[in-house]
CSV table of C-alpha atoms and ligand atoms in Angstrom, one decimal:
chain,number,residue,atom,x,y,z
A,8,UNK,CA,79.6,109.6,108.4
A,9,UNK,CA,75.8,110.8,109.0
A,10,UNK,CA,74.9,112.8,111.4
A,11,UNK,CA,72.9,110.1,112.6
A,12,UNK,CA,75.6,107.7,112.7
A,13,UNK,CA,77.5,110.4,115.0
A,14,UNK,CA,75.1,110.9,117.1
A,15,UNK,CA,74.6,106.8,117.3
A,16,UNK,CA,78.3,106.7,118.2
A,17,UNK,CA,77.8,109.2,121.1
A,18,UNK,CA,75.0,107.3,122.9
A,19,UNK,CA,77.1,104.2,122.5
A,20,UNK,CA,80.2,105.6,124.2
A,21,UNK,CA,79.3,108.6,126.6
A,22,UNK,CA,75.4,107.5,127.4
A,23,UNK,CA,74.3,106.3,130.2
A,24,UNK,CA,74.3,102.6,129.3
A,25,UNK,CA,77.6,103.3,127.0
A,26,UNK,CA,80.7,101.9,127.8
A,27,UNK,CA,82.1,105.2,129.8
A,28,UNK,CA,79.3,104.3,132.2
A,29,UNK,CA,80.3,100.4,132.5
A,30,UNK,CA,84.1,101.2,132.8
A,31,UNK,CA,83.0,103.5,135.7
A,32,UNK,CA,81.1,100.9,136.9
A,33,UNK,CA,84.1,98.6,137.0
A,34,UNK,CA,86.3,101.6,138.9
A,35,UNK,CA,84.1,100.9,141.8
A,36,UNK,CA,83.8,97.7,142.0
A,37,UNK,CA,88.2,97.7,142.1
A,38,UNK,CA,90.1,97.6,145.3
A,39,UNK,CA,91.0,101.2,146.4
A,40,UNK,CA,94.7,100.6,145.7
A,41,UNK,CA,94.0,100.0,142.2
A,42,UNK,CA,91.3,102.6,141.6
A,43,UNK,CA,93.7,105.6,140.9
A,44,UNK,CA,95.7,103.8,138.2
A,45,UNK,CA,92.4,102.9,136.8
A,46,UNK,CA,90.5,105.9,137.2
A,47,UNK,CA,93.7,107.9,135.7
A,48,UNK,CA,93.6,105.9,132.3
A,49,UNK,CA,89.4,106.0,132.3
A,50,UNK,CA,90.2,109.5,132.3
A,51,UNK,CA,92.5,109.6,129.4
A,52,UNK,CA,90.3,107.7,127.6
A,53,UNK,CA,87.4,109.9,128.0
A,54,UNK,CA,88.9,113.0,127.1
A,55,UNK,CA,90.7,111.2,123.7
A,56,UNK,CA,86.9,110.1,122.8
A,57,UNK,CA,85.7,113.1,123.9
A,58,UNK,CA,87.9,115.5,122.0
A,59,UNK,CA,87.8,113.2,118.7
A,60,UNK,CA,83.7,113.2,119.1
A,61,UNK,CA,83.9,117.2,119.0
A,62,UNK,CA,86.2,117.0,116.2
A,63,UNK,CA,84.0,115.2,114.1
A,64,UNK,CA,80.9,117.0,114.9
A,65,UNK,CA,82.5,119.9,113.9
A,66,UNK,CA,83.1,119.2,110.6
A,67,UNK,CA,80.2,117.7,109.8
A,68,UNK,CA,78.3,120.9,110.5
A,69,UNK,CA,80.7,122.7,108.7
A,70,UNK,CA,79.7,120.0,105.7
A,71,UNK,CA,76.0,120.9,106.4
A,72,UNK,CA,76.7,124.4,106.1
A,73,UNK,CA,78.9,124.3,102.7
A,74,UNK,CA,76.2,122.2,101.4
A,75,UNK,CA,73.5,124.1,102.4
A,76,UNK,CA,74.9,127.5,101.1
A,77,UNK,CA,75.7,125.7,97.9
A,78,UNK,CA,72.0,124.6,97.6
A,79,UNK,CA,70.7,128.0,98.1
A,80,UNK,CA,73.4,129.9,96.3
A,81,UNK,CA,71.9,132.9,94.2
A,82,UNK,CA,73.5,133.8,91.0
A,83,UNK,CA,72.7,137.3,91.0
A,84,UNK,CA,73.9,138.2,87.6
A,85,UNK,CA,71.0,136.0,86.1
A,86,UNK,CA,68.5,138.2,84.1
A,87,UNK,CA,65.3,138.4,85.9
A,88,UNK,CA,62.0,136.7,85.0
A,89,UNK,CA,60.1,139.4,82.9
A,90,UNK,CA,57.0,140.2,84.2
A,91,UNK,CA,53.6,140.3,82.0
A,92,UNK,CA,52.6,143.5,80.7
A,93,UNK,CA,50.4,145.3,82.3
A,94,UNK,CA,47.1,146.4,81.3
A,95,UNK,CA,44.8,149.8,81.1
A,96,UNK,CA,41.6,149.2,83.4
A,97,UNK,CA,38.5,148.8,81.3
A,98,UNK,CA,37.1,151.5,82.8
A,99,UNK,CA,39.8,153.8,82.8
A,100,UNK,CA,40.1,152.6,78.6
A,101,UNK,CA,36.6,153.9,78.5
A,102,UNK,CA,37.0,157.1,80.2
A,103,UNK,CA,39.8,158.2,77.7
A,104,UNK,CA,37.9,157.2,74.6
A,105,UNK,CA,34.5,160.0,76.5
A,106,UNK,CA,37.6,162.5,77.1
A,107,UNK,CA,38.4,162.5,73.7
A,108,UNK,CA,35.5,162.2,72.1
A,109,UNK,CA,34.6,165.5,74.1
A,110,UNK,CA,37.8,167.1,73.5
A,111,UNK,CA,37.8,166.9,70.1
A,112,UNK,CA,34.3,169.1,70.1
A,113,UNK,CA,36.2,171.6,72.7
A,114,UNK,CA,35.4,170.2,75.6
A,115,UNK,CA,37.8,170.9,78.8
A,116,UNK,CA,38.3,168.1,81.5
A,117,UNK,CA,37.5,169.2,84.6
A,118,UNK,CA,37.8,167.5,87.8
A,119,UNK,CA,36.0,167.8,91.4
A,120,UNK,CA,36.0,166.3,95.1
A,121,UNK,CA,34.8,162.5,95.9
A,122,UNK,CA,34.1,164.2,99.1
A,123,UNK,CA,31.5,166.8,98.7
A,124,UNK,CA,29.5,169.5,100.4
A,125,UNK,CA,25.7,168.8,100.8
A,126,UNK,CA,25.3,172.7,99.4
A,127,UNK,CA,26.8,171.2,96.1
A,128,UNK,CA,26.0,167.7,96.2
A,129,UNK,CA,22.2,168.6,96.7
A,130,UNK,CA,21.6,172.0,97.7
A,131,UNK,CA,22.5,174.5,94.7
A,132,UNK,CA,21.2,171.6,92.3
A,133,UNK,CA,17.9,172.6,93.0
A,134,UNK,CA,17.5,170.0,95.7
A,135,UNK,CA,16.4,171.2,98.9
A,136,UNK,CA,16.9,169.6,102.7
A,137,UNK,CA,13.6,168.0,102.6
A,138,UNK,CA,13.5,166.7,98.2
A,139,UNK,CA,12.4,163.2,98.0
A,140,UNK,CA,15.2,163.2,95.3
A,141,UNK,CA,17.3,163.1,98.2
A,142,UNK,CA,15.8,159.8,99.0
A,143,UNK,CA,16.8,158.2,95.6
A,144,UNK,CA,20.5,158.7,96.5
A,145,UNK,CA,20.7,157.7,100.0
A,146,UNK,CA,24.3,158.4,100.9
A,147,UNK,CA,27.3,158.3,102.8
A,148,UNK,CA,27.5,161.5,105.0
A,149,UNK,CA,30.7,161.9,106.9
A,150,UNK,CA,29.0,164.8,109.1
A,151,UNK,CA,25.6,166.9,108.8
A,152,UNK,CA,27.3,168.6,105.8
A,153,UNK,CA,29.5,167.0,104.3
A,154,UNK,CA,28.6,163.5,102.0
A,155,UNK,CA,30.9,161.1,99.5
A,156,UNK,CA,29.3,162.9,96.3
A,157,UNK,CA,26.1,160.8,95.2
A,158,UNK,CA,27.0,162.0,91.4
A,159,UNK,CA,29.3,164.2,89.4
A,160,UNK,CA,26.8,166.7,88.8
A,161,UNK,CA,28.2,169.2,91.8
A,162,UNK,CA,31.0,169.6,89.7
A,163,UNK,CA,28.5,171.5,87.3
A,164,UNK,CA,28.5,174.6,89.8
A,165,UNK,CA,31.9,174.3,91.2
A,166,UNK,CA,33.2,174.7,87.6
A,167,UNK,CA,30.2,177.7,87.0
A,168,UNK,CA,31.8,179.7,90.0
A,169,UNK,CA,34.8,179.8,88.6
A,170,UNK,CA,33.7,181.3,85.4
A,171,UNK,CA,32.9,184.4,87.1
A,172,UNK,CA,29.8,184.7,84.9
A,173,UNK,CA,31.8,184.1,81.7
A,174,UNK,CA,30.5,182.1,78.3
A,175,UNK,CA,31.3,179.7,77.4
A,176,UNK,CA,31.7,177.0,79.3
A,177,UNK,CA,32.0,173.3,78.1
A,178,UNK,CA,33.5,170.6,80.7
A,179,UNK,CA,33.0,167.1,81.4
A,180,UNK,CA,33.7,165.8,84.4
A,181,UNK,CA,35.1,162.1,85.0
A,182,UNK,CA,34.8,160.8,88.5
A,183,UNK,CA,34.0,158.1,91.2
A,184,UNK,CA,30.3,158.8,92.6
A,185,UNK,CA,29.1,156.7,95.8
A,186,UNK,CA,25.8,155.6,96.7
A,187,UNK,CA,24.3,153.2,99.7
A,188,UNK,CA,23.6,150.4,97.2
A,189,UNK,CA,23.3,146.7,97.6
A,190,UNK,CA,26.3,145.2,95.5
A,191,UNK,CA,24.7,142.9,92.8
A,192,UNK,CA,25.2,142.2,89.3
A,193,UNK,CA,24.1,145.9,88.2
A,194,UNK,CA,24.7,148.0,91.2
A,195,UNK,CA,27.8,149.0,93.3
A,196,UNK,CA,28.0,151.3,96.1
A,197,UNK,CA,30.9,153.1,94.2
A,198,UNK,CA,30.3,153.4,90.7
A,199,UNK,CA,32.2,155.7,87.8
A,200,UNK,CA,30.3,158.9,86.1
A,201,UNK,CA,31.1,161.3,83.2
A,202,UNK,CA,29.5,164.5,83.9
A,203,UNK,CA,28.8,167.0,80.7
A,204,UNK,CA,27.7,170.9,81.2
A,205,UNK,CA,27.5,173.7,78.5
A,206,UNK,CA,26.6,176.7,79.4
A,207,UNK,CA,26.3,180.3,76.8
A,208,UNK,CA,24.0,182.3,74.9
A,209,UNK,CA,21.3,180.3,73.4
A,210,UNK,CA,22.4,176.9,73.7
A,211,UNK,CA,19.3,174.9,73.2
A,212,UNK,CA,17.8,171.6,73.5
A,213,UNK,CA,18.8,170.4,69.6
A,214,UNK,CA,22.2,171.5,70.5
A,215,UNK,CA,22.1,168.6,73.3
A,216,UNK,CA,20.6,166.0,71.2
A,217,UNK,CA,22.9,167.1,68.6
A,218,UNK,CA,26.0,166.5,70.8
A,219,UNK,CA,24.5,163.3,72.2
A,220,UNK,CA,24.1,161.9,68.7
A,221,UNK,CA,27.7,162.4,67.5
A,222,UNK,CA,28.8,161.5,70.9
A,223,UNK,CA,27.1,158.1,70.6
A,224,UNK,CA,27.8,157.5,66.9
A,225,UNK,CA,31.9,158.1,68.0
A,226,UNK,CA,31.1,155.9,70.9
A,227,UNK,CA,29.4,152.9,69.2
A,228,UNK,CA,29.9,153.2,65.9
A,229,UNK,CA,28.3,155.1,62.9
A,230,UNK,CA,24.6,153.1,62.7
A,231,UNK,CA,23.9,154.1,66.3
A,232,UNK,CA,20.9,156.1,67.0
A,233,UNK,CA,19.5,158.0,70.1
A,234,UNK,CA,16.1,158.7,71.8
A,235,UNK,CA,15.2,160.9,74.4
A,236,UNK,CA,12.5,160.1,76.4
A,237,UNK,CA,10.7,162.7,78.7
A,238,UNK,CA,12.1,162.4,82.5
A,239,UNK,CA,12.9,164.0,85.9
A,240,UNK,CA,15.8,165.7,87.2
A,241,UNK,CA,15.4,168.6,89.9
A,242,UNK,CA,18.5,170.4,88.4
A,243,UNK,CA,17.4,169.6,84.5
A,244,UNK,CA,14.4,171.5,82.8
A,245,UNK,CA,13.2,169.5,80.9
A,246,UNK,CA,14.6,166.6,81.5
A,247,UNK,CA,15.2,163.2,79.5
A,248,UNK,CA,16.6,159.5,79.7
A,249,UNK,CA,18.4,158.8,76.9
A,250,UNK,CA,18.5,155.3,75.2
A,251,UNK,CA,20.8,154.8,72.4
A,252,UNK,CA,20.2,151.4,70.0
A,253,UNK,CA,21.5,148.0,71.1
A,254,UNK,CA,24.5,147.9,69.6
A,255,UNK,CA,24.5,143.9,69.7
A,256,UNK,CA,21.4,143.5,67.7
A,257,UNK,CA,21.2,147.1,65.8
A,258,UNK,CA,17.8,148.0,67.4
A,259,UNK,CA,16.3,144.6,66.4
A,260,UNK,CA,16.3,143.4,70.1
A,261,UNK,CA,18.2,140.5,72.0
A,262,UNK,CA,19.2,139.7,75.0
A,263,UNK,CA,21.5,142.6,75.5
A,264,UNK,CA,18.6,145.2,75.7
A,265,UNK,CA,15.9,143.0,76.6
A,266,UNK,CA,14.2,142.6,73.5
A,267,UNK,CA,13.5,146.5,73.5
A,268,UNK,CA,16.3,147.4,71.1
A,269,UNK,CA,17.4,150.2,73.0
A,270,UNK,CA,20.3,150.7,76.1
A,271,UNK,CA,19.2,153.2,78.7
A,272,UNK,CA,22.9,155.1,79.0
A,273,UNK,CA,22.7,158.8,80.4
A,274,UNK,CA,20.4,161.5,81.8
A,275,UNK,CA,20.1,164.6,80.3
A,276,UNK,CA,18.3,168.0,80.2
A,277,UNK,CA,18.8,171.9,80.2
A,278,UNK,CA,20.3,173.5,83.2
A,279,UNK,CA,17.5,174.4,85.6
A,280,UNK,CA,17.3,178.3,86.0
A,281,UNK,CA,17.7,178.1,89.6
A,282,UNK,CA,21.1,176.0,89.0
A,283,UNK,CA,22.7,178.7,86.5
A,284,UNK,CA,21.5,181.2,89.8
A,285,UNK,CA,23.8,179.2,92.1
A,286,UNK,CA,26.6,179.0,89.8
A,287,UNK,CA,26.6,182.8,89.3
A,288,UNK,CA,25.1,183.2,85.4
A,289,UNK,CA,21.6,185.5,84.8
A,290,UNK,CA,19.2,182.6,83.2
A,291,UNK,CA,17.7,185.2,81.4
A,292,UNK,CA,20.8,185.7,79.2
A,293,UNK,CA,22.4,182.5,79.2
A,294,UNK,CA,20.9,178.7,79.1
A,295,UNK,CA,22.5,175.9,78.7
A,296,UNK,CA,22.6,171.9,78.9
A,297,UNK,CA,24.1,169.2,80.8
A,298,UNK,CA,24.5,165.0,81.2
A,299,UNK,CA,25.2,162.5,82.7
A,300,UNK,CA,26.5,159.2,82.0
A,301,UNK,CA,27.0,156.1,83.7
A,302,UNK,CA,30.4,154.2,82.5
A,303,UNK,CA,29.9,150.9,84.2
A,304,UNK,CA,26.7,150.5,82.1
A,305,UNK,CA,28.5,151.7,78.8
A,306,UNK,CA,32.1,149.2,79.8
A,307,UNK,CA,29.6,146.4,79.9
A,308,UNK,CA,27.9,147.1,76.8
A,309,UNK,CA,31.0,147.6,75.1
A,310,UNK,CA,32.4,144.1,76.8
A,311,UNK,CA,29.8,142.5,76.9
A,312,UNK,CA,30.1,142.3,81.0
A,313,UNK,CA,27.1,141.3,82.7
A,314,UNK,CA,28.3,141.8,86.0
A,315,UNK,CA,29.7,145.4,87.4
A,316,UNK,CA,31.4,143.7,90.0
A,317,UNK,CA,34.2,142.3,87.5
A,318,UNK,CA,35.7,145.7,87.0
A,319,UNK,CA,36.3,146.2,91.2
A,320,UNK,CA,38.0,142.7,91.5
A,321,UNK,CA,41.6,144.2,90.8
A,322,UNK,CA,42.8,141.1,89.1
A,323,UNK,CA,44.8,141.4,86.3
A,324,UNK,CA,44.4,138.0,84.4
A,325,UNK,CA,40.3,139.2,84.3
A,326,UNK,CA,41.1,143.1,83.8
A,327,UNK,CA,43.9,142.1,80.7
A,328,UNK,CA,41.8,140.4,78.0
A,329,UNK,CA,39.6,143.6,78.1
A,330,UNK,CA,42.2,145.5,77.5
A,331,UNK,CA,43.2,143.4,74.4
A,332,UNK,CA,39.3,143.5,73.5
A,333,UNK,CA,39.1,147.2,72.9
A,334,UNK,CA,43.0,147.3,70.6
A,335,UNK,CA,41.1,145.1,68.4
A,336,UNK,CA,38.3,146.4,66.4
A,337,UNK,CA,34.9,147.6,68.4
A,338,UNK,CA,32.5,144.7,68.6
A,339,UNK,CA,34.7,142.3,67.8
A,340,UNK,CA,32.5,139.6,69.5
A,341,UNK,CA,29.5,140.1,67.8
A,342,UNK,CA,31.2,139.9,64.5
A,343,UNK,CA,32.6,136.9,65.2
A,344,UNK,CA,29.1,135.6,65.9
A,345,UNK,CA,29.3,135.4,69.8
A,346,UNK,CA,26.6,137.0,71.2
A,347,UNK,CA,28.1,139.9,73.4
A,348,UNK,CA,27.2,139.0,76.9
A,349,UNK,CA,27.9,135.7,76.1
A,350,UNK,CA,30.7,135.4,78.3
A,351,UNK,CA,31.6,133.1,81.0
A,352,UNK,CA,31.7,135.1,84.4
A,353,UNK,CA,35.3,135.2,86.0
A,354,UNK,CA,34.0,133.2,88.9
A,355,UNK,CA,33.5,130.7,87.1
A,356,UNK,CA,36.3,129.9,85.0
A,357,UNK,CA,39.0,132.0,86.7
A,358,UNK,CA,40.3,132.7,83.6
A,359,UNK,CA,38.7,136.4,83.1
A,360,UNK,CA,36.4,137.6,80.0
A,361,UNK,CA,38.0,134.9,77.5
A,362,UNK,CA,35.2,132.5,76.2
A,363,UNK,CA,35.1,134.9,73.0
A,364,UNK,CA,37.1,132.3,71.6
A,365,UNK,CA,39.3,135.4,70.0
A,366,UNK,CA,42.0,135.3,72.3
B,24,LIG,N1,23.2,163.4,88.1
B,24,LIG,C1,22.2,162.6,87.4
B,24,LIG,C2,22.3,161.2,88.1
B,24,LIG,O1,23.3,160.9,88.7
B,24,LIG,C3,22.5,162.5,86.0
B,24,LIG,C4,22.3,163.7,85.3
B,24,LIG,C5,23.3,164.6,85.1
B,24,LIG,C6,21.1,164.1,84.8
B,24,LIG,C7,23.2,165.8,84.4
B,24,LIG,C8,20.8,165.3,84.1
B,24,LIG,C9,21.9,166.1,83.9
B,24,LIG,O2,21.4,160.4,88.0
């Protein structure tokens, strides 16, 4: 029997139309001698019905239940469904291969605070309260003196202080650096830098080209060349923007670099005098250099992204086949004949950096 049915049944015999009601019905319309006998037997009858419906009802639940827990019974001695690997973040992949480029020329990893003091954000960089350079980074201040940093150059004199004065000193400095950008294709609010400072006795300006150059042959492979072209920094003297060849089209110009053959991927210079000042050295008997590189711009050019905002999207099936990418060998794409940059944007196919057509 259904539940249904049961409940059917109830209707029929204890509702008000059931035939309960109409045996009542007939009790009054009896002659009051013969009520009592009447009334007495309706009332045996009632509770017989009523006592067998409960009966019933009971175990049918109880049927419901057993079949219920039977249904949703878990065998917890099954093995669990393995979960997909997990993968390094581009970015973070890109960081490590910096760090040990670096280390392996005796470089030390240092580190340094996302929030910053405007004395080392701005001030002991050579950029004073009122520096239009200051206007180039507009910023998030949390008070009057205190800012997200706007670059990873501040770690440049926290890292001099605590020399004491001593040579030499060769850090780089990975970190997060935040700026009031519009998000678009090429900017983000937050973005990732690599900072670089050596300081000692007559480090010059060849020694910085010549670090740059190994650094970027390490980077993107043995053809690649660099250029420095003159440029502005107020804590850099002289100063330079340094291009190195496209490596998608070897300097013959593409796409990639805009038909120019060269990728704009660091600032450069030698340490302003006024900078060694603040970080405690005499710039009269040491000098020394410093960079600065952005690691969004050298992830895309590595995967051939063309829009920053796939690294922040946290998503594992878009951050994965990067991952894969760089286990393979470096510019695996163009080798195969894809143009790098050629990809599909994740938006679009919600399948992640894939259209290579290696994976
Ligand atoms: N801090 C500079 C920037 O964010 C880059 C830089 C670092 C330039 C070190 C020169 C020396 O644009």
């Amino acid at each position: 029997m259904t539940p249904e049915a049961l409940e059917a049944v109830r209707v029929q015999l204890f509702g008000k139309k059931g035939e309960l009601a109409r045996f009542q019905a007939v009790l009054r319309s009896l002659p009051p001698e013969a009520r009592p006998a009447f009334g007495q037997a309706l009332n045996a009858a009632r509770s017989a019905l009523e006592a067998a419906y409960g009966e019933r009802k009971a175990a049918l639940e109880a049927a419901a239940l057993e079949a219920r827990l039977a249904a949703e019974a878990i065998d917890v001695t099954l093995p669990g469904e393995p979960l997909a690997p997990g993968a390094r973040h581009p970015l973070s992949l890109i960081i490590e291969e910096i760090e040990e480029i670096f280390v392996s020329m005796g470089y030390r990893v240092a580190e340094g605070p996302d929030v910053e003091w405007d004395r080392y954000n701005f001030e002991m960089l050579n950029i004073p309260k009122d520096h239009p350079a200051r206007e180039m980074q507009d910023s998030f201040y949390l008070t009057e003196e205190m800012l997200l940093r706007t670059h990873t150059s501040p770690v440049q004199v926290r890292e001099m202080l605590k020399m004491g004065g001593k040579t030499p000193l060769k850090i780089i400095c990975p970190g997060n650096v935040y700026r009031r950008d519009t998000d678009d294709a090429t900017h983000s609010h937050m973005f990732t830098q690599v900072e670089g400072l050596v300081v000692g006795e007559g480090v010059r300006m060849s020694d910085l080209k010549g670090t740059l150059e190994t650094f970027a042959r390490r980077l993107f492979g043995e053809g690649t060349k660099i250029r420095l072209r003159p440029s502005y920094f107020p804590f850099t003297e002289p100063s330079a923007e340094v291009d190195v060849t496209c490596h998608a089209c070897g300097g013959a110009g593409c796409r990639v670099c805009k038909g120019t053959g060269w990728l704009e991927v660091l600032g450069a210079g030698m340490v302003h005098p006024k900078v060694l000042e603040a970080g405690g050295y005499d710039p009269e008997r040491v000098s020394g250099f410093a960079f600065g590189l952005g690691v969004e711009r050298i992830a895309m050019i590595k995967f051939g992204v063309d829009d920053i905002r796939q690294f922040y999207l946290n998503d594992a099936r878009v951050l994965r086949p990067f991952a894969a990418d760089l286990a393979g060998p470096p510019l695996a794409t163009a080798e195969a004949g894809v143009p790098a940059g050629g990809r599909t944007a994740p938006e679009e196919t919600g399948a992640g950096p894939a259209a290579s057509g290696l994976e």
